[in-house]
Amino acid sequence: MDNNNFQRKGVKSNTEAGKIFEKIIYNFLEKNNVILENQKKVKIGIKAKKDHAFDLGNDSIIVECKSQTWTESGNAPSAKIKNWSDAMFSFYLAPGKYKKLFFVEMSYNQKYCKTLLEYFIEHYFYLIPSDVLLIDYYTDNNNFEVYAYNEKEKMHVRQEKDYLWNYLR
């Protein structure tokens, strides 16, 4: 099979890249005493409700994990960004009792001098629910940046790393 059909070099498919990233996030959270299950089903909907499987979750936390990169020409992957917007809508429809985490595998673009998550925040801030915590995760060194909603700015802004652990308490 030709890997050029997929966004990520070195993996069999985009789905495989996503599953690998989900496992990395699962392990990262588990090491920090956050125990989750795969494919956590939560009833979401506007009036009628239907089960939706979030990538990870438990009775108080739901997590979506996205592993996308900029296009080879250095542009934002518009179809993938739409997928991120769909994830934001699912978070919006989820019950308020859940802490909501959106993990993105860090992908930096030198042309724009920003990560794909920073680009998403800048251009789609109006679609991101205020109760969702956004995390840009650097798989190379297990480092991360946290973005939380700032009422004054009316968008998600970078926070100290401890913000994540305080949020999950």
PDB file of C-alpha atoms in Angstrom:
ATOM      1  CA  MET A   1       0.000   0.000   0.000  1.00  0.00           C
ATOM      2  CA  ASP A   2       1.299   3.488  -0.883  1.00  0.00           C
ATOM      3  CA  ASN A   3       1.967   5.583   2.229  1.00  0.00           C
ATOM      4  CA  ASN A   4       1.613   8.761   0.151  1.00  0.00           C
ATOM      5  CA  ASN A   5      -2.161   8.431   0.521  1.00  0.00           C
ATOM      6  CA  PHE A   6      -1.771   9.046   4.236  1.00  0.00           C
ATOM      7  CA  GLN A   7      -0.867  12.170   6.061  1.00  0.00           C
ATOM      8  CA  ARG A   8       1.831  10.618   8.248  1.00  0.00           C
ATOM      9  CA  LYS A   9       4.951   8.960   6.909  1.00  0.00           C
ATOM     10  CA  GLY A  10       5.981   5.714   8.572  1.00  0.00           C
ATOM     11  CA  VAL A  11       2.526   4.454   9.560  1.00  0.00           C
ATOM     12  CA  LYS A  12       0.130   2.210   7.682  1.00  0.00           C
ATOM     13  CA  SER A  13      -2.803   4.619   7.953  1.00  0.00           C
ATOM     14  CA  ASN A  14      -4.070   7.795   9.594  1.00  0.00           C
ATOM     15  CA  THR A  15      -6.169   5.551  11.845  1.00  0.00           C
ATOM     16  CA  GLU A  16      -3.032   3.760  13.029  1.00  0.00           C
ATOM     17  CA  ALA A  17      -1.328   7.118  13.764  1.00  0.00           C
ATOM     18  CA  GLY A  18      -4.383   8.126  15.795  1.00  0.00           C
ATOM     19  CA  LYS A  19      -4.448   4.880  17.777  1.00  0.00           C
ATOM     20  CA  ILE A  20      -0.736   5.171  18.564  1.00  0.00           C
ATOM     21  CA  PHE A  21      -1.258   8.732  19.829  1.00  0.00           C
ATOM     22  CA  GLU A  22      -4.290   7.656  21.909  1.00  0.00           C
ATOM     23  CA  LYS A  23      -2.120   4.995  23.586  1.00  0.00           C
ATOM     24  CA  ILE A  24       0.592   7.573  24.313  1.00  0.00           C
ATOM     25  CA  ILE A  25      -1.975   9.862  25.967  1.00  0.00           C
ATOM     26  CA  TYR A  26      -3.531   6.951  27.864  1.00  0.00           C
ATOM     27  CA  ASN A  27      -0.079   6.047  29.267  1.00  0.00           C
ATOM     28  CA  PHE A  28       0.776   9.689  30.024  1.00  0.00           C
ATOM     29  CA  LEU A  29      -2.417  10.176  32.025  1.00  0.00           C
ATOM     30  CA  GLU A  30      -2.118   6.780  33.737  1.00  0.00           C
ATOM     31  CA  LYS A  31       1.429   7.661  34.914  1.00  0.00           C
ATOM     32  CA  ASN A  32      -0.161  10.711  36.522  1.00  0.00           C
ATOM     33  CA  ASN A  33      -2.850   8.635  38.263  1.00  0.00           C
ATOM     34  CA  VAL A  34      -5.637   9.474  35.822  1.00  0.00           C
ATOM     35  CA  ILE A  35      -7.242   6.124  34.996  1.00  0.00           C
ATOM     36  CA  LEU A  36      -9.365   6.038  31.839  1.00  0.00           C
ATOM     37  CA  GLU A  37     -10.982   3.478  29.592  1.00  0.00           C
ATOM     38  CA  ASN A  38     -10.889   3.352  25.812  1.00  0.00           C
ATOM     39  CA  GLN A  39     -13.940   4.401  23.789  1.00  0.00           C
ATOM     40  CA  LYS A  40     -15.905   5.879  26.703  1.00  0.00           C
ATOM     41  CA  LYS A  41     -19.561   6.047  25.657  1.00  0.00           C
ATOM     42  CA  VAL A  42     -21.472   9.155  26.735  1.00  0.00           C
ATOM     43  CA  LYS A  43     -25.013  10.133  25.802  1.00  0.00           C
ATOM     44  CA  ILE A  44     -24.944  13.417  23.873  1.00  0.00           C
ATOM     45  CA  GLY A  45     -27.509  15.325  21.865  1.00  0.00           C
ATOM     46  CA  ILE A  46     -29.583  18.474  21.613  1.00  0.00           C
ATOM     47  CA  LYS A  47     -32.998  17.048  22.566  1.00  0.00           C
ATOM     48  CA  ALA A  48     -32.753  13.369  21.719  1.00  0.00           C
ATOM     49  CA  LYS A  49     -29.626  11.645  23.086  1.00  0.00           C
ATOM     50  CA  LYS A  50     -27.374   9.082  21.478  1.00  0.00           C
ATOM     51  CA  ASP A  51     -24.239   7.265  22.669  1.00  0.00           C
ATOM     52  CA  HIS A  52     -21.035   8.845  21.429  1.00  0.00           C
ATOM     53  CA  ALA A  53     -17.677   7.139  22.006  1.00  0.00           C
ATOM     54  CA  PHE A  54     -14.964   9.547  23.133  1.00  0.00           C
ATOM     55  CA  ASP A  55     -11.416   8.267  22.648  1.00  0.00           C
ATOM     56  CA  LEU A  56     -10.809   7.938  26.396  1.00  0.00           C
ATOM     57  CA  GLY A  57     -12.820   8.599  29.514  1.00  0.00           C
ATOM     58  CA  ASN A  58     -14.284   7.611  32.845  1.00  0.00           C
ATOM     59  CA  ASP A  59     -17.253   8.760  34.916  1.00  0.00           C
ATOM     60  CA  SER A  60     -15.857  12.300  35.259  1.00  0.00           C
ATOM     61  CA  ILE A  61     -13.443  12.896  32.355  1.00  0.00           C
ATOM     62  CA  ILE A  62     -13.774  12.613  28.573  1.00  0.00           C
ATOM     63  CA  VAL A  63     -10.848  12.902  26.178  1.00  0.00           C
ATOM     64  CA  GLU A  64     -10.446  13.297  22.434  1.00  0.00           C
ATOM     65  CA  CYS A  65      -7.003  12.721  20.881  1.00  0.00           C
ATOM     66  CA  LYS A  66      -5.996  14.088  17.464  1.00  0.00           C
ATOM     67  CA  SER A  67      -2.799  13.258  15.616  1.00  0.00           C
ATOM     68  CA  GLN A  68      -2.686  15.442  12.529  1.00  0.00           C
ATOM     69  CA  THR A  69       0.072  17.431  10.860  1.00  0.00           C
ATOM     70  CA  TRP A  70       0.297  20.410   8.569  1.00  0.00           C
ATOM     71  CA  THR A  71       0.103  19.505   4.867  1.00  0.00           C
ATOM     72  CA  GLU A  72       3.369  18.928   3.005  1.00  0.00           C
ATOM     73  CA  SER A  73       2.984  22.380   1.442  1.00  0.00           C
ATOM     74  CA  GLY A  74       2.710  23.887   4.925  1.00  0.00           C
ATOM     75  CA  ASN A  75      -1.014  24.600   5.004  1.00  0.00           C
ATOM     76  CA  ALA A  76      -3.592  23.671   7.603  1.00  0.00           C
ATOM     77  CA  PRO A  77      -5.315  20.355   6.744  1.00  0.00           C
ATOM     78  CA  SER A  78      -8.848  21.723   6.285  1.00  0.00           C
ATOM     79  CA  ALA A  79     -10.622  18.338   6.340  1.00  0.00           C
ATOM     80  CA  LYS A  80      -8.845  17.429   9.578  1.00  0.00           C
ATOM     81  CA  ILE A  81      -9.649  20.829  11.085  1.00  0.00           C
ATOM     82  CA  LYS A  82     -13.327  20.162  10.337  1.00  0.00           C
ATOM     83  CA  ASN A  83     -12.921  16.916  12.287  1.00  0.00           C
ATOM     84  CA  TRP A  84     -11.576  18.957  15.216  1.00  0.00           C
ATOM     85  CA  SER A  85     -14.614  21.247  15.002  1.00  0.00           C
ATOM     86  CA  ASP A  86     -16.870  18.175  15.101  1.00  0.00           C
ATOM     87  CA  ALA A  87     -15.048  17.049  18.259  1.00  0.00           C
ATOM     88  CA  MET A  88     -15.723  20.483  19.799  1.00  0.00           C
ATOM     89  CA  PHE A  89     -19.428  20.078  19.036  1.00  0.00           C
ATOM     90  CA  SER A  90     -19.432  16.646  20.705  1.00  0.00           C
ATOM     91  CA  PHE A  91     -17.805  18.196  23.774  1.00  0.00           C
ATOM     92  CA  TYR A  92     -20.404  20.978  23.720  1.00  0.00           C
ATOM     93  CA  LEU A  93     -23.230  18.413  23.682  1.00  0.00           C
ATOM     94  CA  ALA A  94     -21.697  16.273  26.449  1.00  0.00           C
ATOM     95  CA  PRO A  95     -23.085  16.666  29.968  1.00  0.00           C
ATOM     96  CA  GLY A  96     -21.481  19.437  32.007  1.00  0.00           C
ATOM     97  CA  LYS A  97     -20.412  16.994  34.742  1.00  0.00           C
ATOM     98  CA  TYR A  98     -17.459  15.888  32.602  1.00  0.00           C
ATOM     99  CA  LYS A  99     -14.017  17.459  32.560  1.00  0.00           C
ATOM    100  CA  LYS A 100     -13.172  17.714  28.861  1.00  0.00           C
ATOM    101  CA  LEU A 101      -9.669  17.284  27.468  1.00  0.00           C
ATOM    102  CA  PHE A 102      -8.621  17.734  23.840  1.00  0.00           C
ATOM    103  CA  PHE A 103      -5.109  16.358  23.239  1.00  0.00           C
ATOM    104  CA  VAL A 104      -3.367  17.203  19.975  1.00  0.00           C
ATOM    105  CA  GLU A 105      -0.054  15.779  18.846  1.00  0.00           C
ATOM    106  CA  MET A 106       2.148  18.819  18.421  1.00  0.00           C
ATOM    107  CA  SER A 107       2.866  19.731  14.798  1.00  0.00           C
ATOM    108  CA  TYR A 108       4.915  22.916  14.317  1.00  0.00           C
ATOM    109  CA  ASN A 109       4.907  25.018  11.160  1.00  0.00           C
ATOM    110  CA  GLN A 110       7.921  27.275  10.580  1.00  0.00           C
ATOM    111  CA  LYS A 111       6.101  29.343   7.947  1.00  0.00           C
ATOM    112  CA  TYR A 112       3.436  30.390  10.471  1.00  0.00           C
ATOM    113  CA  CYS A 113       5.669  30.036  13.575  1.00  0.00           C
ATOM    114  CA  LYS A 114       2.938  28.144  15.392  1.00  0.00           C
ATOM    115  CA  THR A 115       1.617  24.700  16.105  1.00  0.00           C
ATOM    116  CA  LEU A 116      -1.501  23.318  14.475  1.00  0.00           C
ATOM    117  CA  LEU A 117      -3.356  23.659  17.786  1.00  0.00           C
ATOM    118  CA  GLU A 118      -2.327  27.326  18.062  1.00  0.00           C
ATOM    119  CA  TYR A 119      -3.615  27.821  14.512  1.00  0.00           C
ATOM    120  CA  PHE A 120      -6.911  26.142  15.449  1.00  0.00           C
ATOM    121  CA  ILE A 121      -7.313  28.336  18.529  1.00  0.00           C
ATOM    122  CA  GLU A 122      -6.519  31.486  16.550  1.00  0.00           C
ATOM    123  CA  HIS A 123      -8.909  30.747  13.667  1.00  0.00           C
ATOM    124  CA  TYR A 124     -11.673  28.708  15.323  1.00  0.00           C
ATOM    125  CA  PHE A 125     -11.774  30.097  18.878  1.00  0.00           C
ATOM    126  CA  TYR A 126     -15.512  30.716  18.525  1.00  0.00           C
ATOM    127  CA  LEU A 127     -16.178  26.971  18.092  1.00  0.00           C
ATOM    128  CA  ILE A 128     -14.258  25.827  21.182  1.00  0.00           C
ATOM    129  CA  PRO A 129     -16.430  25.391  24.288  1.00  0.00           C
ATOM    130  CA  SER A 130     -15.093  27.293  27.292  1.00  0.00           C
ATOM    131  CA  ASP A 131     -15.065  24.144  29.458  1.00  0.00           C
ATOM    132  CA  VAL A 132     -12.668  22.231  27.173  1.00  0.00           C
ATOM    133  CA  LEU A 133      -8.994  22.141  28.085  1.00  0.00           C
ATOM    134  CA  LEU A 134      -6.705  22.003  25.025  1.00  0.00           C
ATOM    135  CA  ILE A 135      -3.323  20.278  25.276  1.00  0.00           C
ATOM    136  CA  ASP A 136      -0.557  20.432  22.666  1.00  0.00           C
ATOM    137  CA  TYR A 137       1.409  17.241  23.399  1.00  0.00           C
ATOM    138  CA  TYR A 138       5.018  16.828  22.237  1.00  0.00           C
ATOM    139  CA  THR A 139       5.518  13.097  21.697  1.00  0.00           C
ATOM    140  CA  ASP A 140       9.280  13.495  21.146  1.00  0.00           C
ATOM    141  CA  ASN A 141       9.909  14.521  24.759  1.00  0.00           C
ATOM    142  CA  ASN A 142       6.556  14.013  26.558  1.00  0.00           C
ATOM    143  CA  ASN A 143       6.261  17.752  27.121  1.00  0.00           C
ATOM    144  CA  PHE A 144       3.006  19.680  26.693  1.00  0.00           C
ATOM    145  CA  GLU A 145       1.370  23.090  26.573  1.00  0.00           C
ATOM    146  CA  VAL A 146      -2.039  23.726  28.133  1.00  0.00           C
ATOM    147  CA  TYR A 147      -4.662  26.173  26.879  1.00  0.00           C
ATOM    148  CA  ALA A 148      -7.715  27.133  28.927  1.00  0.00           C
ATOM    149  CA  TYR A 149     -10.513  29.592  28.283  1.00  0.00           C
ATOM    150  CA  ASN A 150      -9.806  33.125  29.413  1.00  0.00           C
ATOM    151  CA  GLU A 151     -12.942  35.209  30.019  1.00  0.00           C
ATOM    152  CA  LYS A 152     -11.164  38.515  29.358  1.00  0.00           C
ATOM    153  CA  GLU A 153      -9.626  37.343  26.071  1.00  0.00           C
ATOM    154  CA  LYS A 154     -12.780  35.404  25.070  1.00  0.00           C
ATOM    155  CA  MET A 155     -10.595  32.552  23.861  1.00  0.00           C
ATOM    156  CA  HIS A 156      -8.234  29.829  25.062  1.00  0.00           C
ATOM    157  CA  VAL A 157      -4.797  31.049  26.145  1.00  0.00           C
ATOM    158  CA  ARG A 158      -1.656  29.278  27.320  1.00  0.00           C
ATOM    159  CA  GLN A 159      -1.493  28.345  31.004  1.00  0.00           C
ATOM    160  CA  GLU A 160       1.138  26.915  33.331  1.00  0.00           C
ATOM    161  CA  LYS A 161       1.539  23.129  33.015  1.00  0.00           C
ATOM    162  CA  ASP A 162       0.191  22.630  36.575  1.00  0.00           C
ATOM    163  CA  TYR A 163      -3.136  23.931  35.302  1.00  0.00           C
ATOM    164  CA  LEU A 164      -3.843  20.495  33.802  1.00  0.00           C
ATOM    165  CA  TRP A 165      -3.327  18.633  37.080  1.00  0.00           C
ATOM    166  CA  ASN A 166      -5.233  21.244  39.096  1.00  0.00           C
ATOM    167  CA  TYR A 167      -8.104  20.999  36.595  1.00  0.00           C
ATOM    168  CA  LEU A 168      -8.244  17.215  36.996  1.00  0.00           C
ATOM    169  CA  ARG A 169      -8.376  17.315  40.825  1.00  0.00           C
TER     170      ARG A 169
END
